[in-house]
Short mmCIF file of C-alpha atoms in Angstrom, two decimals:
data_model
loop_
_atom_site.label_atom_id
_atom_site.label_comp_id
_atom_site.label_asym_id
_atom_site.label_seq_id
_atom_site.Cartn_x
_atom_site.Cartn_y
_atom_site.Cartn_z
CA MET S 4 95.94 33.93 -145.88
CA THR S 5 98.02 36.71 -147.47
CA ALA S 6 101.77 36.49 -147.97
CA THR S 7 102.24 39.04 -145.17
CA ASP S 8 100.06 37.02 -142.80
CA ALA S 9 101.98 33.85 -143.64
CA ARG S 10 105.30 35.58 -143.00
CA GLU S 11 104.17 36.97 -139.63
CA GLU S 12 102.85 33.56 -138.61
CA ALA S 13 106.17 31.93 -139.54
CA LEU S 14 108.16 34.54 -137.61
CA SER S 15 105.99 34.06 -134.53
CA ALA S 16 107.28 30.49 -134.31
CA TYR S 17 110.76 31.80 -133.50
CA PRO S 18 111.88 32.89 -130.01
CA ILE S 19 111.83 36.63 -129.39
CA PRO S 20 115.06 38.36 -128.29
CA VAL S 21 115.14 40.11 -124.92
CA SER S 22 117.82 42.62 -125.95
CA PRO S 23 117.14 45.55 -128.29
CA LEU S 24 118.25 46.19 -131.84
CA PRO S 25 121.23 48.53 -132.40
CA PRO S 26 120.23 52.19 -131.94
CA PRO S 27 119.83 54.58 -134.91
CA GLY S 28 123.14 55.89 -136.16
CA SER S 29 125.17 52.94 -134.91
CA ARG S 30 125.47 51.41 -138.37
CA GLN S 31 127.18 54.52 -139.79
CA ALA S 32 129.45 54.77 -136.76
CA GLU S 33 130.47 51.13 -137.20
CA LEU S 34 131.13 51.70 -140.90
CA ASN S 35 133.37 54.68 -140.12
CA ARG S 36 135.28 52.62 -137.57
CA ALA S 37 135.69 49.75 -140.02
CA MET S 38 137.18 52.09 -142.62
CA SER S 39 139.62 53.55 -140.08
CA ALA S 40 140.58 50.06 -138.92
CA ALA S 41 141.21 48.93 -142.49
CA SER S 42 143.69 51.78 -142.98
CA ARG S 43 145.32 51.17 -139.61
CA SER S 44 145.55 47.41 -140.19
CA ALA S 45 147.20 47.85 -143.59
CA LEU S 46 150.05 49.75 -141.92
CA PHE S 47 150.30 47.59 -138.79
CA ALA S 48 153.65 46.05 -137.87
CA LEU S 49 154.10 43.93 -134.76
CA SER S 50 156.87 45.08 -132.43
CA ASP S 51 158.83 43.19 -129.79
CA SER S 52 156.99 45.14 -127.10
CA ASP S 53 153.73 43.58 -128.29
CA VAL S 54 154.98 40.04 -127.58
CA VAL S 55 153.83 38.58 -124.25
CA PHE S 56 155.06 35.00 -124.72
CA ARG S 57 156.81 32.97 -127.40
CA ASP S 58 158.54 29.64 -127.89
CA ASP S 59 158.96 27.20 -130.78
CA TRP S 60 155.21 26.48 -130.90
CA LEU S 61 153.29 29.48 -129.56
CA LEU S 62 153.24 33.24 -129.96
CA VAL S 63 151.03 35.32 -127.66
CA VAL S 64 150.75 39.04 -128.35
CA ASN S 65 148.99 42.07 -126.94
CA LYS S 66 146.74 43.10 -129.85
CA PRO S 67 146.05 46.84 -130.07
CA PRO S 68 142.49 48.14 -130.50
CA GLY S 69 141.24 49.07 -133.95
CA VAL S 70 143.31 46.44 -135.76
CA TYR S 71 142.00 43.27 -137.38
CA CYS S 72 143.31 39.90 -136.18
CA GLU S 73 144.40 38.94 -139.68
CA SER S 74 146.77 41.91 -139.83
CA VAL S 75 148.37 40.89 -136.54
CA LEU S 76 148.73 37.32 -137.83
CA SER S 77 150.32 38.36 -141.13
CA SER S 78 153.00 40.39 -139.34
CA SER S 79 153.79 37.66 -136.79
CA SER S 80 155.00 34.62 -138.74
CA ALA S 81 158.72 35.35 -138.34
CA ARG S 82 158.58 35.79 -134.58
CA ILE S 83 158.76 32.23 -133.22
CA GLY S 84 161.82 30.02 -133.02
CA SER S 85 160.76 27.57 -135.72
CA GLY S 86 160.00 30.33 -138.22
CA SER S 87 156.93 28.40 -139.39
CA LEU S 88 153.56 29.74 -140.41
CA LEU S 89 151.11 30.56 -137.65
CA HIS S 90 147.41 29.91 -137.13
CA LEU S 91 145.01 31.93 -134.96
CA ALA S 92 144.03 29.98 -131.83
CA ASN S 93 141.60 32.67 -130.67
CA ARG S 94 140.09 35.77 -132.21
CA LEU S 95 139.34 39.21 -130.81
CA ASP S 96 136.86 41.73 -132.17
CA ARG S 97 138.32 44.59 -134.18
CA ASP S 98 138.16 47.10 -131.30
CA THR S 99 138.98 44.63 -128.51
CA SER S 100 142.59 44.75 -127.34
CA GLY S 101 144.60 42.21 -125.38
CA LEU S 102 145.89 38.67 -125.55
CA MET S 103 145.78 36.89 -128.89
CA VAL S 104 147.28 33.41 -129.26
CA MET S 105 148.89 32.02 -132.41
CA VAL S 106 150.16 28.47 -132.85
CA SER S 107 152.64 26.98 -135.32
CA VAL S 108 150.97 24.98 -138.09
CA SER S 109 154.13 22.86 -138.43
CA THR S 110 153.10 20.93 -135.32
CA ASP S 111 149.72 19.35 -135.91
CA ARG S 112 149.54 18.18 -132.33
CA ALA S 113 149.96 21.68 -130.89
CA ALA S 114 147.41 23.26 -133.21
CA ALA S 115 144.83 20.52 -132.69
CA GLU S 116 145.26 20.40 -128.91
CA LEU S 117 144.99 24.16 -128.48
CA ALA S 118 141.94 24.30 -130.76
CA ARG S 119 140.33 21.59 -128.64
CA ALA S 120 141.14 23.43 -125.39
CA PHE S 121 139.52 26.64 -126.63
CA ALA S 122 136.50 24.77 -128.04
CA GLU S 123 135.93 22.82 -124.82
CA ARG S 124 136.32 25.92 -122.61
CA GLU S 125 139.46 24.65 -120.90
CA VAL S 126 141.17 28.00 -121.46
CA GLU S 127 140.46 30.42 -118.61
CA LYS S 128 139.80 33.90 -119.99
CA VAL S 129 139.46 37.20 -118.13
CA TYR S 130 138.51 40.53 -119.71
CA VAL S 131 138.26 44.05 -118.34
CA ALA S 132 135.83 46.66 -119.63
CA SER S 133 134.88 50.27 -119.02
CA CYS S 134 131.10 50.52 -118.99
CA VAL S 135 128.71 53.42 -118.55
CA GLY S 136 125.44 53.03 -116.70
CA SER S 137 123.60 53.26 -113.43
CA LYS S 138 125.25 52.02 -110.25
CA PRO S 139 124.87 48.22 -110.02
CA ARG S 140 123.47 46.90 -106.75
CA TRP S 141 125.62 43.82 -107.03
CA GLY S 142 129.36 43.33 -106.71
CA ARG S 143 129.53 40.09 -108.64
CA ILE S 144 126.91 38.59 -110.94
CA ASN S 145 126.55 35.43 -113.03
CA VAL S 146 124.30 35.80 -116.07
CA ALA S 147 122.96 32.75 -117.92
CA SER S 148 120.94 33.29 -121.10
CA GLY S 149 120.46 32.26 -124.69
CA HIS S 150 122.45 33.67 -127.63
CA GLY S 151 121.74 33.81 -131.33
CA ARG S 152 121.08 35.85 -134.46
CA SER S 153 117.66 37.41 -134.84
CA ARG S 154 115.90 37.76 -138.18
CA HIS S 155 117.80 41.05 -138.62
CA GLY S 156 121.09 39.13 -138.61
CA ILE S 157 122.13 40.82 -135.36
CA TRP S 158 123.46 38.95 -132.34
CA ARG S 159 120.91 39.17 -129.52
CA VAL S 160 120.27 37.90 -126.00
CA TYR S 161 117.51 35.30 -125.67
CA ALA S 162 115.82 33.71 -122.67
CA ALA S 163 117.64 30.70 -121.22
CA SER S 164 114.51 28.62 -121.81
CA ASP S 165 114.88 29.29 -125.56
CA VAL S 166 118.20 27.41 -125.78
CA GLY S 167 117.90 24.80 -128.52
CA ARG S 168 115.05 26.51 -130.34
CA SER S 169 115.37 27.27 -134.05
CA LEU S 170 116.14 30.76 -135.35
CA PRO S 171 115.68 32.38 -138.77
CA GLY S 172 118.39 31.13 -141.12
CA GLY S 173 118.52 27.64 -139.65
CA SER S 174 120.67 28.23 -136.56
CA THR S 175 119.57 27.58 -132.97
CA VAL S 176 119.73 29.50 -129.70
CA LYS S 177 122.92 28.56 -127.82
CA ARG S 178 123.68 28.75 -124.10
CA MET S 179 125.64 31.84 -122.99
CA GLU S 180 127.03 32.44 -119.49
CA THR S 181 129.25 35.19 -118.10
CA SER S 182 130.50 36.08 -114.61
CA ILE S 183 130.98 39.83 -114.13
CA GLU S 184 132.63 41.56 -111.17
CA VAL S 185 132.46 45.29 -110.45
CA VAL S 186 135.93 46.75 -109.87
CA SER S 187 134.88 50.36 -109.31
CA ILE S 188 132.00 52.78 -109.90
CA GLY S 189 132.93 56.37 -110.68
CA GLY S 190 136.39 55.67 -109.28
CA ARG S 191 134.98 54.26 -106.03
CA GLY S 192 134.50 50.69 -104.85
CA GLY S 193 131.29 48.88 -105.75
CA GLU S 194 128.85 46.72 -103.82
CA LYS S 195 129.97 43.40 -102.33
CA GLY S 196 126.87 41.28 -102.88
CA GLU S 197 126.62 38.39 -105.31
CA GLU S 198 123.68 37.64 -107.59
CA ILE S 199 122.70 35.01 -110.14
CA VAL S 200 120.51 36.02 -113.07
CA VAL S 201 118.91 33.46 -115.35
CA VAL S 202 117.41 35.37 -118.26
CA GLU S 203 113.77 34.41 -118.66
CA GLY S 204 110.45 35.96 -119.51
CA PRO S 205 108.74 37.75 -122.38
CA PRO S 206 110.13 40.68 -124.39
CA GLY S 207 110.84 43.60 -122.09
CA VAL S 208 112.43 41.47 -119.39
CA ARG S 209 115.70 43.33 -120.00
CA SER S 210 114.36 46.51 -118.44
CA GLU S 211 113.00 44.59 -115.45
CA ALA S 212 116.39 42.97 -114.90
CA CYS S 213 118.05 46.37 -115.02
CA GLU S 214 115.59 47.77 -112.49
CA SER S 215 116.39 44.95 -110.09
CA SER S 216 120.16 45.17 -110.51
CA CYS S 217 120.86 48.92 -110.93
CA GLU S 218 120.04 52.05 -108.96
CA GLY S 219 118.31 53.90 -111.80
CA ASP S 220 118.87 55.74 -115.05
CA ASP S 221 119.24 59.32 -113.77
CA ASP S 222 122.95 59.31 -112.90
CA ARG S 223 125.18 57.34 -115.24
CA GLU S 224 128.72 56.65 -114.13
CA VAL S 225 131.78 54.82 -115.41
CA VAL S 226 131.60 51.23 -114.15
CA LEU S 227 134.83 49.25 -114.45
CA VAL S 228 134.26 45.50 -114.57
CA ARG S 229 136.10 42.21 -114.90
CA ALA S 230 134.33 39.55 -116.93
CA ARG S 231 134.90 35.82 -117.15
CA PRO S 232 133.06 34.18 -120.06
CA ARG S 233 131.91 30.65 -119.19
CA SER S 234 130.93 30.00 -122.80
CA GLY S 235 132.41 31.23 -126.06
CA ARG S 236 129.72 33.15 -127.93
CA THR S 237 130.24 36.01 -130.36
CA HIS S 238 130.09 39.42 -128.62
CA GLN S 239 129.19 37.63 -125.38
CA ILE S 240 130.53 40.13 -122.85
CA ARG S 241 129.25 43.07 -124.88
CA LEU S 242 125.75 41.58 -125.02
CA HIS S 243 125.57 40.72 -121.32
CA CYS S 244 126.82 44.17 -120.29
CA GLN S 245 124.13 45.69 -122.50
CA TYR S 246 121.50 43.42 -120.95
CA LEU S 247 122.52 44.44 -117.42
CA GLY S 248 122.16 48.13 -118.23
CA ILE S 249 125.89 48.87 -118.22
CA PRO S 250 126.84 48.80 -121.93
CA ILE S 251 130.54 49.05 -122.67
CA ARG S 252 131.76 52.59 -123.30
CA GLY S 253 132.06 53.22 -127.03
CA ASP S 254 130.10 50.09 -127.97
CA VAL S 255 127.54 51.94 -130.09
CA LYS S 256 126.26 48.70 -131.62
CA TYR S 257 125.04 47.52 -128.22
CA GLY S 258 123.89 50.77 -126.67
CA GLY S 259 127.21 52.10 -125.39
CA ALA S 260 127.98 55.82 -125.22
CA GLY S 261 129.59 57.12 -128.41
CA GLU S 262 130.83 60.15 -126.49
CA TRP S 263 131.77 60.47 -122.85
CA ASP S 264 133.07 63.37 -120.80
CA GLY S 265 133.43 65.50 -123.92
CA ALA S 266 135.47 62.96 -125.88
CA VAL S 267 134.42 60.82 -128.84
CA CYS S 268 134.90 57.08 -128.29
CA GLY S 269 136.77 55.60 -131.24
CA GLY S 270 135.81 52.04 -130.30
CA HIS S 271 134.54 49.93 -127.43
CA LEU S 272 136.72 49.71 -124.32
CA LEU S 273 137.14 45.96 -123.85
CA HIS S 274 140.49 44.28 -123.17
CA ALA S 275 141.46 40.59 -123.02
CA GLU S 276 143.45 40.81 -119.80
CA SER S 277 144.57 37.25 -119.10
CA LEU S 278 144.61 33.66 -120.31
CA ALA S 279 145.47 30.45 -118.46
CA PHE S 280 145.85 27.10 -120.19
CA GLU S 281 148.02 24.01 -120.49
CA HIS S 282 150.79 24.27 -123.06
CA PRO S 283 149.76 21.97 -125.93
CA VAL S 284 153.26 20.46 -126.27
CA THR S 285 155.11 20.73 -122.95
CA GLY S 286 152.07 20.37 -120.70
CA ALA S 287 153.22 23.28 -118.52
CA ARG S 288 150.50 25.57 -117.16
CA LEU S 289 150.73 29.03 -118.70
CA GLU S 290 149.23 32.02 -116.90
CA LEU S 291 149.61 35.03 -119.17
CA ARG S 292 148.60 38.62 -118.61
CA ALA S 293 148.58 41.56 -120.99
CA PRO S 294 149.63 45.05 -119.90
CA PRO S 295 146.57 47.10 -118.91
CA PRO S 296 145.06 49.36 -121.60
CA SER S 297 145.59 53.12 -121.42
CA TRP S 298 142.02 53.72 -120.21
CA TRP S 299 142.36 51.36 -117.23
CA PRO S 300 143.55 53.21 -114.09
CA ALA S 301 146.55 51.68 -112.32
CA GLU S 302 144.84 51.84 -108.94
CA ALA S 303 142.02 49.66 -110.29
CA THR S 304 144.32 46.77 -111.19
CA PRO S 305 144.76 44.47 -108.18
CA VAL S 306 146.65 41.18 -108.35
CA LEU S 307 144.67 38.97 -110.70
CA GLU S 308 143.17 35.75 -109.42
CA ILE S 309 142.67 33.26 -112.25
CA SER S 310 139.85 30.87 -111.45
#
């Protein structure tokens, strides 16, 4: 057996992703965005208008897109009553805007309790996104799949039956579940039906799932969605939107349109809209909501139901 044969045989023992690799050109686009974000982050200064909630233990801010979490953290330490150093309780991707929680490190109890709540999925999270794709036939969908890094080091969607299987590099496929609701399609209301998708099957199942859940590929429209992650995987909402055939606008890494309606997308349009959790010190229930992003139309923002 040659070295090539041995390598191919070893790779065949790993599960095969059901989502595609990033398209050509996406790597350069991501590099350009990273360089712009580095410059923007170096100059970032948190303002009072960015603060959504604060007390002696917590600071919750509305992170802008195109800024790294660490830059928000470094400019936030003087903005809680105790004046103590802060620790990130949750993280948002560079281009994702919305609610970011920081907790005082002077209170071990608060930091530990909030970390546990996020880790055990006790924090209710809602995101909004502007996607581009064919008209979904569903109004609300729950997608359950696997999640992990392929041999290319890229986060991919795997079949649910692959959860627990080993991946290149020593990690394993983890469970990933997201509930997604259509808010509008091309400025109009979407379908009302509900569907449950458990990702299974051989490579190529992604296109079959899209055929069963979307009208077709001829007429792409802007699809506004609300997403509730039921697990906490890296790039979870972005991956599931890609899998469903409605990649997030500007998300070039996962098949999203880099340009739309004559304008270049500087980043993906994903926003952490709300968080609900028990205060780690007082025990009070906090239901926090960020202002909507500039790309989210006011008429598409009904009263939020946290569930």
